[in-house]
PDB file of C-alpha atoms and ligand atoms in Angstrom:
ATOM      1  CA  MET A 191      -9.903 -10.757  -5.413  1.00 93.00           C
ATOM      2  CA  GLU A 192     -12.258  -8.874  -8.428  1.00 94.00           C
ATOM      3  CA  ILE A 193     -10.092  -7.064 -10.900  1.00 96.00           C
ATOM      4  CA  ILE A 194     -12.308  -4.985 -13.221  1.00 96.00           C
ATOM      5  CA  ILE A 195     -10.690  -3.269 -15.926  1.00 96.00           C
ATOM      6  CA  ALA A 196     -12.556  -0.205 -17.417  1.00 95.00           C
ATOM      7  CA  ASP A 197     -12.093   1.853 -20.705  1.00 94.00           C
ATOM      8  CA  ASN A 198     -12.109   5.600 -18.917  1.00 97.00           C
ATOM      9  CA  TYR A 199     -11.700   6.879 -15.720  1.00 98.00           C
ATOM     10  CA  GLU A 200     -15.938   7.601 -17.055  1.00 98.00           C
ATOM     11  CA  GLU A 201     -16.502   3.651 -16.725  1.00 96.00           C
ATOM     12  CA  MET A 202     -14.641   3.301 -13.752  1.00 98.00           C
ATOM     13  CA  SER A 203     -16.260   5.615 -11.765  1.00 98.00           C
ATOM     14  CA  ARG A 204     -20.312   4.438 -13.074  1.00 97.00           C
ATOM     15  CA  VAL A 205     -19.113   0.822 -12.282  1.00 96.00           C
ATOM     16  CA  ALA A 206     -17.904   1.553  -8.684  1.00 97.00           C
ATOM     17  CA  ALA A 207     -21.319   4.196  -8.574  1.00 98.00           C
ATOM     18  CA  ASP A 208     -23.094   1.420  -9.467  1.00 96.00           C
ATOM     19  CA  MET A 209     -21.630  -1.098  -6.968  1.00 96.00           C
ATOM     20  CA  ILE A 210     -21.999   1.615  -4.115  1.00 97.00           C
ATOM     21  CA  GLU A 211     -25.982   1.731  -5.749  1.00 97.00           C
ATOM     22  CA  ARG A 212     -26.480  -2.002  -5.435  1.00 95.00           C
ATOM     23  CA  GLN A 213     -25.164  -2.329  -1.843  1.00 96.00           C
ATOM     24  CA  LEU A 214     -27.759   0.890  -0.747  1.00 97.00           C
ATOM     25  CA  LEU A 215     -30.774  -0.802  -2.643  1.00 96.00           C
ATOM     26  CA  ARG A 216     -30.021  -3.942  -0.433  1.00 96.00           C
ATOM     27  CA  LYS A 217     -29.251  -2.301   2.870  1.00 98.00           C
ATOM     28  CA  PRO A 218     -30.836   1.470   3.095  1.00 98.00           C
ATOM     29  CA  SER A 219     -29.168   1.805   6.138  1.00 98.00           C
ATOM     30  CA  SER A 220     -25.542   0.685   4.766  1.00 98.00           C
ATOM     31  CA  VAL A 221     -22.435   1.586   6.437  1.00 98.00           C
ATOM     32  CA  LEU A 222     -20.111   3.590   4.119  1.00 98.00           C
ATOM     33  CA  GLY A 223     -16.640   3.849   4.285  1.00 98.00           C
ATOM     34  CA  LEU A 224     -15.489   6.329   2.367  1.00 98.00           C
ATOM     35  CA  ALA A 225     -12.289   7.830   1.009  1.00 98.00           C
ATOM     36  CA  THR A 226     -10.749  11.374  -0.261  1.00 97.00           C
ATOM     37  CA  GLY A 227      -8.441  12.633  -3.357  1.00 95.00           C
ATOM     38  CA  SER A 228      -8.764  13.153  -7.130  1.00 96.00           C
ATOM     39  CA  THR A 229      -9.759   9.905  -7.405  1.00 98.00           C
ATOM     40  CA  PRO A 230     -13.068   9.125  -6.073  1.00 98.00           C
ATOM     41  CA  VAL A 231     -14.051  12.860  -7.172  1.00 98.00           C
ATOM     42  CA  GLY A 232     -16.017  11.087 -10.302  1.00 98.00           C
ATOM     43  CA  LEU A 233     -17.286   8.073  -8.322  1.00 98.00           C
ATOM     44  CA  TYR A 234     -19.116  11.000  -6.255  1.00 98.00           C
ATOM     45  CA  ARG A 235     -20.253  12.785  -8.545  1.00 98.00           C
ATOM     46  CA  GLU A 236     -21.942   9.982 -10.038  1.00 98.00           C
ATOM     47  CA  LEU A 237     -23.725   9.142  -6.941  1.00 98.00           C
ATOM     48  CA  VAL A 238     -24.743  12.536  -6.781  1.00 98.00           C
ATOM     49  CA  ARG A 239     -25.859  12.620 -10.572  1.00 98.00           C
ATOM     50  CA  ARG A 240     -27.860   9.917  -9.455  1.00 98.00           C
ATOM     51  CA  HIS A 241     -29.548  11.298  -6.386  1.00 98.00           C
ATOM     52  CA  ARG A 242     -30.269  13.977  -7.945  1.00 98.00           C
ATOM     53  CA  GLU A 243     -31.847  12.852 -11.209  1.00 98.00           C
ATOM     54  CA  GLU A 244     -32.541   8.938 -10.490  1.00 97.00           C
ATOM     55  CA  GLY A 245     -33.595   9.371  -6.382  1.00 97.00           C
ATOM     56  CA  LEU A 246     -31.202   7.500  -4.580  1.00 98.00           C
ATOM     57  CA  ASP A 247     -31.794   7.620  -1.560  1.00 98.00           C
ATOM     58  CA  LEU A 248     -28.603   8.388   0.964  1.00 98.00           C
ATOM     59  CA  SER A 249     -30.926   9.689   3.706  1.00 98.00           C
ATOM     60  CA  LYS A 250     -30.437   6.089   6.221  1.00 98.00           C
ATOM     61  CA  VAL A 251     -26.528   5.195   5.367  1.00 98.00           C
ATOM     62  CA  ILE A 252     -23.602   6.388   8.396  1.00 98.00           C
ATOM     63  CA  THR A 253     -20.482   6.858   6.834  1.00 98.00           C
ATOM     64  CA  PHE A 254     -16.601   7.277   7.779  1.00 98.00           C
ATOM     65  CA  ASN A 255     -13.676   8.034   6.296  1.00 98.00           C
ATOM     66  CA  LEU A 256     -10.788   6.944   6.782  1.00 98.00           C
ATOM     67  CA  ASP A 257      -8.612   9.794   7.426  1.00 98.00           C
ATOM     68  CA  GLU A 258      -7.847  13.868   8.137  1.00 97.00           C
ATOM     69  CA  TYR A 259      -4.657  15.750   8.583  1.00 97.00           C
ATOM     70  CA  LEU A 260      -3.452  16.359  11.812  1.00 96.00           C
ATOM     71  CA  ASP A 261      -4.493  20.394  12.905  1.00 93.00           C
ATOM     72  CA  LEU A 262      -7.055  21.290   9.260  1.00 92.00           C
ATOM     73  CA  SER A 263     -10.104  22.592  11.311  1.00 90.00           C
ATOM     74  CA  PRO A 264     -13.063  20.876   9.026  1.00 93.00           C
ATOM     75  CA  SER A 265     -13.527  24.328   7.959  1.00 93.00           C
ATOM     76  CA  HIS A 266      -9.883  24.681   6.030  1.00 93.00           C
ATOM     77  CA  PRO A 267     -10.166  24.077   2.508  1.00 93.00           C
ATOM     78  CA  GLN A 268      -7.381  21.100   2.276  1.00 94.00           C
ATOM     79  CA  SER A 269      -8.813  19.179   4.669  1.00 95.00           C
ATOM     80  CA  TYR A 270     -10.635  16.210   3.918  1.00 97.00           C
ATOM     81  CA  ARG A 271     -13.922  16.702   5.728  1.00 97.00           C
ATOM     82  CA  TYR A 272     -14.202  19.986   3.659  1.00 97.00           C
ATOM     83  CA  PHE A 273     -13.210  17.670   0.865  1.00 97.00           C
ATOM     84  CA  MET A 274     -16.439  15.130   1.486  1.00 98.00           C
ATOM     85  CA  ASP A 275     -18.664  18.040   1.850  1.00 98.00           C
ATOM     86  CA  GLU A 276     -18.065  19.887  -1.230  1.00 98.00           C
ATOM     87  CA  ASN A 277     -17.664  16.510  -3.540  1.00 98.00           C
ATOM     88  CA  LEU A 278     -20.210  14.552  -1.730  1.00 98.00           C
ATOM     89  CA  PHE A 279     -22.366  15.263   1.443  1.00 98.00           C
ATOM     90  CA  LYS A 280     -23.801  18.907   0.306  1.00 98.00           C
ATOM     91  CA  HIS A 281     -24.993  17.321  -2.776  1.00 98.00           C
ATOM     92  CA  ILE A 282     -26.674  14.003  -1.211  1.00 98.00           C
ATOM     93  CA  ASN A 283     -29.438  13.367   1.510  1.00 98.00           C
ATOM     94  CA  VAL A 284     -27.276  12.087   3.950  1.00 98.00           C
ATOM     95  CA  ASP A 285     -28.486  13.369   7.567  1.00 98.00           C
ATOM     96  CA  PRO A 286     -25.532  14.575   8.956  1.00 98.00           C
ATOM     97  CA  LYS A 287     -25.833  13.599  12.197  1.00 98.00           C
ATOM     98  CA  ASN A 288     -24.590  10.169  10.720  1.00 98.00           C
ATOM     99  CA  ILE A 289     -21.138  11.724   8.552  1.00 98.00           C
ATOM    100  CA  HIS A 290     -17.648  10.442  10.715  1.00 98.00           C
ATOM    101  CA  VAL A 291     -14.548  11.945   9.517  1.00 98.00           C
ATOM    102  CA  PRO A 292     -11.432  11.909  11.982  1.00 97.00           C
ATOM    103  CA  TYR A 293     -11.111  15.307  13.629  1.00 96.00           C
ATOM    104  CA  GLY A 294      -8.238  16.794  12.895  1.00 92.00           C
ATOM    105  CA  HIS A 295      -8.132  19.757  15.906  1.00 93.00           C
ATOM    106  CA  ALA A 296      -8.600  15.938  18.326  1.00 91.00           C
ATOM    107  CA  GLU A 297      -6.787  16.751  21.662  1.00 91.00           C
ATOM    108  CA  GLU A 298      -6.821  13.617  23.275  1.00 96.00           C
ATOM    109  CA  ILE A 299      -5.555  11.836  19.910  1.00 96.00           C
ATOM    110  CA  ASP A 300      -5.597   8.241  21.559  1.00 97.00           C
ATOM    111  CA  ALA A 301      -8.997   8.064  23.194  1.00 98.00           C
ATOM    112  CA  PHE A 302     -10.302  10.066  19.751  1.00 98.00           C
ATOM    113  CA  CYS A 303      -8.637   6.910  18.097  1.00 98.00           C
ATOM    114  CA  GLN A 304     -10.376   4.110  20.135  1.00 98.00           C
ATOM    115  CA  TRP A 305     -13.651   6.134  19.762  1.00 98.00           C
ATOM    116  CA  TYR A 306     -13.843   6.288  16.415  1.00 98.00           C
ATOM    117  CA  GLU A 307     -12.989   2.317  15.905  1.00 98.00           C
ATOM    118  CA  ASP A 308     -15.814   2.246  18.458  1.00 98.00           C
ATOM    119  CA  GLU A 309     -18.438   4.312  16.188  1.00 98.00           C
ATOM    120  CA  ILE A 310     -17.322   1.517  13.240  1.00 98.00           C
ATOM    121  CA  SER A 311     -18.679  -1.316  15.800  1.00 98.00           C
ATOM    122  CA  ARG A 312     -21.589   0.670  17.121  1.00 98.00           C
ATOM    123  CA  ALA A 313     -22.668   1.003  13.752  1.00 98.00           C
ATOM    124  CA  GLY A 314     -22.220  -2.520  12.767  1.00 98.00           C
ATOM    125  CA  GLY A 315     -19.070  -2.368  11.255  1.00 98.00           C
ATOM    126  CA  ILE A 316     -18.726  -1.231   7.328  1.00 98.00           C
ATOM    127  CA  ASP A 317     -20.315  -2.932   4.383  1.00 98.00           C
ATOM    128  CA  ILE A 318     -18.134  -1.427   1.780  1.00 98.00           C
ATOM    129  CA  GLN A 319     -15.497   0.302   1.659  1.00 98.00           C
ATOM    130  CA  VAL A 320     -13.874   2.778  -0.955  1.00 98.00           C
ATOM    131  CA  LEU A 321     -10.324   3.253  -1.106  1.00 98.00           C
ATOM    132  CA  GLY A 322      -7.743   5.091  -3.617  1.00 98.00           C
ATOM    133  CA  ILE A 323      -3.625   4.088  -3.340  1.00 98.00           C
ATOM    134  CA  GLY A 324      -0.825   6.089  -2.930  1.00 96.00           C
ATOM    135  CA  ALA A 325       1.469   5.918  -5.467  1.00 94.00           C
ATOM    136  CA  ASP A 326       3.594   4.330  -2.366  1.00 95.00           C
ATOM    137  CA  GLY A 327       0.725   1.634  -2.165  1.00 97.00           C
ATOM    138  CA  HIS A 328      -0.981   2.986   1.274  1.00 97.00           C
ATOM    139  CA  ILE A 329      -4.488   2.349   1.652  1.00 98.00           C
ATOM    140  CA  ALA A 330      -5.723   5.550   3.710  1.00 98.00           C
ATOM    141  CA  PHE A 331      -2.280   6.846   5.267  1.00 97.00           C
ATOM    142  CA  ASN A 332      -1.054   3.622   5.872  1.00 98.00           C
ATOM    143  CA  GLU A 333       2.488   4.502   5.001  1.00 97.00           C
ATOM    144  CA  PRO A 334       4.887   1.544   3.822  1.00 97.00           C
ATOM    145  CA  GLY A 335       6.185  -0.308   6.725  1.00 97.00           C
ATOM    146  CA  SER A 336       2.887   0.497   8.649  1.00 98.00           C
ATOM    147  CA  SER A 337       1.308  -2.815  10.697  1.00 98.00           C
ATOM    148  CA  LEU A 338      -1.316  -5.119   8.508  1.00 98.00           C
ATOM    149  CA  GLY A 339      -2.731  -5.331  11.934  1.00 98.00           C
ATOM    150  CA  SER A 340      -3.104  -1.633  12.589  1.00 98.00           C
ATOM    151  CA  ARG A 341      -6.067  -0.026  13.769  1.00 98.00           C
ATOM    152  CA  THR A 342      -7.031   4.082  13.843  1.00 98.00           C
ATOM    153  CA  ARG A 343      -4.201   5.979  15.052  1.00 98.00           C
ATOM    154  CA  LEU A 344      -1.721   9.146  14.197  1.00 97.00           C
ATOM    155  CA  LYS A 345       0.553   8.295  11.189  1.00 97.00           C
ATOM    156  CA  THR A 346       3.850  10.131   9.654  1.00 96.00           C
ATOM    157  CA  LEU A 347       3.829  11.077   6.273  1.00 95.00           C
ATOM    158  CA  THR A 348       6.234   9.702   4.478  1.00 94.00           C
ATOM    159  CA  LYS A 349       8.307  12.378   1.672  1.00 93.00           C
ATOM    160  CA  GLN A 350       6.411  10.509  -0.990  1.00 90.00           C
ATOM    161  CA  THR A 351       3.200  10.933  -0.048  1.00 91.00           C
ATOM    162  CA  ILE A 352       3.610  14.851   1.507  1.00 94.00           C
ATOM    163  CA  ASP A 353       5.116  15.930  -2.109  1.00 93.00           C
ATOM    164  CA  ASP A 354       2.127  14.452  -3.848  1.00 89.00           C
ATOM    165  CA  ASN A 355       0.123  16.086  -1.736  1.00 90.00           C
ATOM    166  CA  ALA A 356       1.806  19.340  -2.156  1.00 91.00           C
ATOM    167  CA  ARG A 357      -0.809  20.015  -5.173  1.00 89.00           C
ATOM    168  CA  PHE A 358      -3.717  21.101  -3.340  1.00 88.00           C
ATOM    169  CA  PHE A 359      -1.665  23.430  -1.331  1.00 90.00           C
ATOM    170  CA  ASP A 360      -0.532  27.128  -2.294  1.00 89.00           C
ATOM    171  CA  ASP A 361       2.813  26.823   0.290  1.00 89.00           C
ATOM    172  CA  PRO A 362       4.418  23.390  -0.140  1.00 87.00           C
ATOM    173  CA  ASN A 363       5.683  23.891   3.522  1.00 89.00           C
ATOM    174  CA  GLU A 364       1.692  24.200   4.336  1.00 90.00           C
ATOM    175  CA  VAL A 365       0.932  20.320   3.801  1.00 93.00           C
ATOM    176  CA  PRO A 366       0.752  18.726   6.935  1.00 95.00           C
ATOM    177  CA  ARG A 367       3.131  16.306   8.770  1.00 96.00           C
ATOM    178  CA  PHE A 368       0.187  14.033  10.386  1.00 97.00           C
ATOM    179  CA  ALA A 369      -2.783  12.677   9.865  1.00 97.00           C
ATOM    180  CA  ILE A 370      -5.494  10.642  11.424  1.00 98.00           C
ATOM    181  CA  THR A 371      -5.952   7.232   9.922  1.00 98.00           C
ATOM    182  CA  MET A 372      -8.037   3.927  10.047  1.00 98.00           C
ATOM    183  CA  GLY A 373      -5.494   1.017  10.118  1.00 98.00           C
ATOM    184  CA  VAL A 374      -5.060  -1.449   8.035  1.00 98.00           C
ATOM    185  CA  GLY A 375      -6.741  -3.721  10.160  1.00 98.00           C
ATOM    186  CA  THR A 376      -9.592  -1.451  10.537  1.00 98.00           C
ATOM    187  CA  ILE A 377     -10.226  -1.716   7.093  1.00 98.00           C
ATOM    188  CA  MET A 378      -9.646  -5.816   6.646  1.00 98.00           C
ATOM    189  CA  GLU A 379     -12.674  -5.920   8.502  1.00 98.00           C
ATOM    190  CA  ALA A 380     -15.512  -4.217   5.905  1.00 98.00           C
ATOM    191  CA  ARG A 381     -17.524  -7.139   4.341  1.00 98.00           C
ATOM    192  CA  GLU A 382     -16.769  -5.533   1.287  1.00 97.00           C
ATOM    193  CA  VAL A 383     -13.890  -3.453  -0.202  1.00 98.00           C
ATOM    194  CA  LEU A 384     -13.590  -1.415  -3.352  1.00 98.00           C
ATOM    195  CA  LEU A 385     -10.242  -0.085  -4.411  1.00 98.00           C
ATOM    196  CA  ILE A 386     -10.250   2.470  -7.177  1.00 98.00           C
ATOM    197  CA  ALA A 387      -7.074   3.758  -9.120  1.00 98.00           C
ATOM    198  CA  ASN A 388      -6.731   5.584 -12.907  1.00 98.00           C
ATOM    199  CA  GLY A 389      -4.119   6.955 -14.600  1.00 98.00           C
ATOM    200  CA  ALA A 390      -0.303   5.802 -15.873  1.00 98.00           C
ATOM    201  CA  LYS A 391       1.092   6.737 -12.340  1.00 96.00           C
ATOM    202  CA  LYS A 392      -0.432   4.164 -10.706  1.00 98.00           C
ATOM    203  CA  ALA A 393       0.472   1.386 -12.948  1.00 98.00           C
ATOM    204  CA  GLU A 394       3.767   0.390 -11.463  1.00 98.00           C
ATOM    205  CA  ILE A 395       2.228   0.074  -7.958  1.00 98.00           C
ATOM    206  CA  ILE A 396      -1.273  -1.698  -8.495  1.00 98.00           C
ATOM    207  CA  ALA A 397       0.714  -4.435 -10.360  1.00 98.00           C
ATOM    208  CA  HIS A 398       2.609  -4.487  -6.687  1.00 98.00           C
ATOM    209  CA  ALA A 399      -0.313  -4.516  -4.730  1.00 98.00           C
ATOM    210  CA  LEU A 400      -2.348  -6.773  -6.545  1.00 98.00           C
ATOM    211  CA  GLU A 401       0.132  -9.630  -8.033  1.00 98.00           C
ATOM    212  CA  GLY A 402       3.256  -8.895  -5.696  1.00 98.00           C
ATOM    213  CA  PRO A 403       3.997  -9.835  -2.221  1.00 98.00           C
ATOM    214  CA  VAL A 404       1.704  -9.609   0.748  1.00 98.00           C
ATOM    215  CA  THR A 405       3.603  -7.473   2.453  1.00 98.00           C
ATOM    216  CA  ALA A 406       3.530  -4.764   4.464  1.00 98.00           C
ATOM    217  CA  GLN A 407       5.970  -2.719   2.791  1.00 98.00           C
ATOM    218  CA  VAL A 408       3.047  -2.146   0.294  1.00 98.00           C
ATOM    219  CA  THR A 409       0.023  -1.530   2.769  1.00 98.00           C
ATOM    220  CA  ALA A 410      -2.275  -2.176  -0.169  1.00 98.00           C
ATOM    221  CA  SER A 411      -1.396  -5.805  -0.809  1.00 98.00           C
ATOM    222  CA  ALA A 412      -2.762  -6.979   2.428  1.00 98.00           C
ATOM    223  CA  LEU A 413      -6.026  -6.422   0.360  1.00 98.00           C
ATOM    224  CA  GLN A 414      -5.217  -9.746  -1.636  1.00 98.00           C
ATOM    225  CA  MET A 415      -6.079 -11.658   1.952  1.00 97.00           C
ATOM    226  CA  HIS A 416      -9.672  -9.457   1.968  1.00 97.00           C
ATOM    227  CA  ARG A 417     -12.888 -12.323   0.920  1.00 95.00           C
ATOM    228  CA  HIS A 418     -14.300  -9.808  -0.827  1.00 96.00           C
ATOM    229  CA  VAL A 419     -12.266  -6.645  -2.472  1.00 97.00           C
ATOM    230  CA  THR A 420     -13.180  -5.874  -5.868  1.00 97.00           C
ATOM    231  CA  VAL A 421     -10.723  -3.181  -7.788  1.00 98.00           C
ATOM    232  CA  VAL A 422     -11.542  -1.297 -10.521  1.00 98.00           C
ATOM    233  CA  LEU A 423      -9.257   0.645 -12.478  1.00 98.00           C
ATOM    234  CA  ASP A 424      -8.864   2.709 -15.895  1.00 98.00           C
ATOM    235  CA  ALA A 425      -6.860   1.243 -18.728  1.00 97.00           C
ATOM    236  CA  GLU A 426      -3.394   3.271 -17.839  1.00 98.00           C
ATOM    237  CA  ALA A 427      -3.157   1.949 -14.188  1.00 98.00           C
ATOM    238  CA  GLY A 428      -3.882  -1.760 -15.436  1.00 98.00           C
ATOM    239  CA  ALA A 429      -1.559  -1.411 -17.887  1.00 98.00           C
ATOM    240  CA  MET A 430       0.926  -2.883 -16.103  1.00 98.00           C
ATOM    241  CA  LEU A 431      -0.874  -6.147 -14.528  1.00 98.00           C
ATOM    242  CA  LYS A 432       0.493  -9.697 -15.556  1.00 98.00           C
ATOM    243  CA  ARG A 433      -3.104 -10.962 -16.032  1.00 97.00           C
ATOM    244  CA  LEU A 434      -4.300  -8.303 -17.425  1.00 96.00           C
ATOM    245  CA  ASP A 435      -5.942  -9.726 -20.810  1.00 96.00           C
ATOM    246  CA  TYR A 436      -7.977 -12.493 -18.392  1.00 95.00           C
ATOM    247  CA  TYR A 437      -9.150  -9.793 -15.539  1.00 95.00           C
ATOM    248  CA  ARG A 438     -10.157  -7.798 -19.179  1.00 95.00           C
ATOM    249  CA  TRP A 439     -12.117 -11.016 -20.641  1.00 94.00           C
ATOM    250  CA  VAL A 440     -13.600 -11.821 -16.942  1.00 91.00           C
ATOM    251  CA  PHE A 441     -15.247  -8.195 -17.664  1.00 91.00           C
ATOM    252  CA  GLU A 442     -16.376  -8.729 -20.726  1.00 91.00           C
ATOM    253  CA  GLU A 443     -17.895 -12.216 -20.381  1.00 91.00           C
ATOM    254  CA  LYS A 444     -19.698 -10.524 -17.318  1.00 89.00           C
ATOM    255  CA  LYS A 445     -21.000  -6.829 -19.136  1.00 88.00           C
ATOM    256  CA  ARG A 446     -22.274  -9.509 -21.992  1.00 91.00           C
ATOM    257  CA  LEU A 447     -23.469 -12.654 -20.186  1.00 89.00           C
ATOM    258  CA  VAL A 448     -24.783 -11.985 -16.483  1.00 85.00           C
ATOM    259  CA  PRO A 449     -23.885  -7.869 -14.971  1.00 85.00           C
ATOM    260  CA  ARG A 450     -25.515  -8.525 -12.014  1.00 83.00           C
ATOM    261  CA  LEU A 451     -22.642 -10.570 -11.173  1.00 81.00           C
ATOM    262  CA  ILE A 452     -19.840  -7.990 -11.064  1.00 84.00           C
ATOM    263  CA  GLY A 453     -18.231  -6.962  -8.661  1.00 81.00           C
ATOM    264  CA  LYS A 454     -19.777  -9.995  -7.285  1.00 76.00           C
ATOM    265  CA  VAL A 455     -18.085 -13.096  -8.695  1.00 67.00           C
ATOM    266  CA  THR A 456     -14.668 -13.417  -8.809  1.00 66.00           C
TER     267      THR A 456
HETATM  268  P1  PGA B 719      -4.910  10.115  -4.951  1.00 61.70           P
HETATM  269  O1  PGA B 719      -4.680   9.895  -3.599  1.00 61.70           O
HETATM  270  O2  PGA B 719      -6.739   9.759  -5.581  1.00 61.70           O
HETATM  271  O3  PGA B 719      -5.384  11.764  -5.043  1.00 61.70           O
HETATM  272  O4  PGA B 719      -4.272   9.725  -6.062  1.00 61.70           O
HETATM  273  C1  PGA B 719      -4.864   8.170  -3.760  1.00 61.70           C
HETATM  274  C2  PGA B 719      -4.222   8.380  -2.277  1.00 61.70           C
HETATM  275  O5  PGA B 719      -3.421   8.901  -1.852  1.00 61.70           O
HETATM  276  O6  PGA B 719      -5.091   7.130  -1.077  1.00 61.70           O
END
């Protein structure tokens, strides 16, 4: 696992965008796993900028989003499909038929979840999966206690997640209680994982997830078992890590000596 401590949110977003861009240069038809939430907004903004100003081409990518609230239609302003359209898809040249976001109105939920897993396989698997982390340590909506082998399925949100996400809704009672989410096992099959986090609110859970025990109580800790994870944090989110000085030193040395190895060699 490579842990990069960026100076601030802008640098975190740029380093993350560099990793996606390098992946796209290596393989223009990359399969991207995408996340929602406030954390990746800067990353998407940077990808849109590079598309517009530098010609970054996303015409061949295939995308799979991690999760979606149950019973919110794609046009609902708080749905994750709407979020992705507004923050990324509308502004780049991705082919709409290559976009996959779990469908919140699926009638046969189990069958839909199996179809989603099969679509990921048919696309050849996810090349790079972007992740945020919840204050309770979740990745996607894999709340504490989720099996580390779990697959795409329906999940009940915790009270903490509902409260955290209430800021986006006019009425806190409108926050959905259920979501369709990729499982921890689904995420672990991505060839590469890019976890991003910013702000002091994430410092404690980041320290648990990256340096604490691997446990289903903090599903992000499963990433310690993944063969290629890059974590990009701003200074606040990294502040409680025990080996912070070491991570900073590695990043500074790479920036100085071999920038192309950032995100590539631990
Ligand atoms: P956030 O959400 O980016 O809005 O902090 C992260 C998450 O819940 O996965």
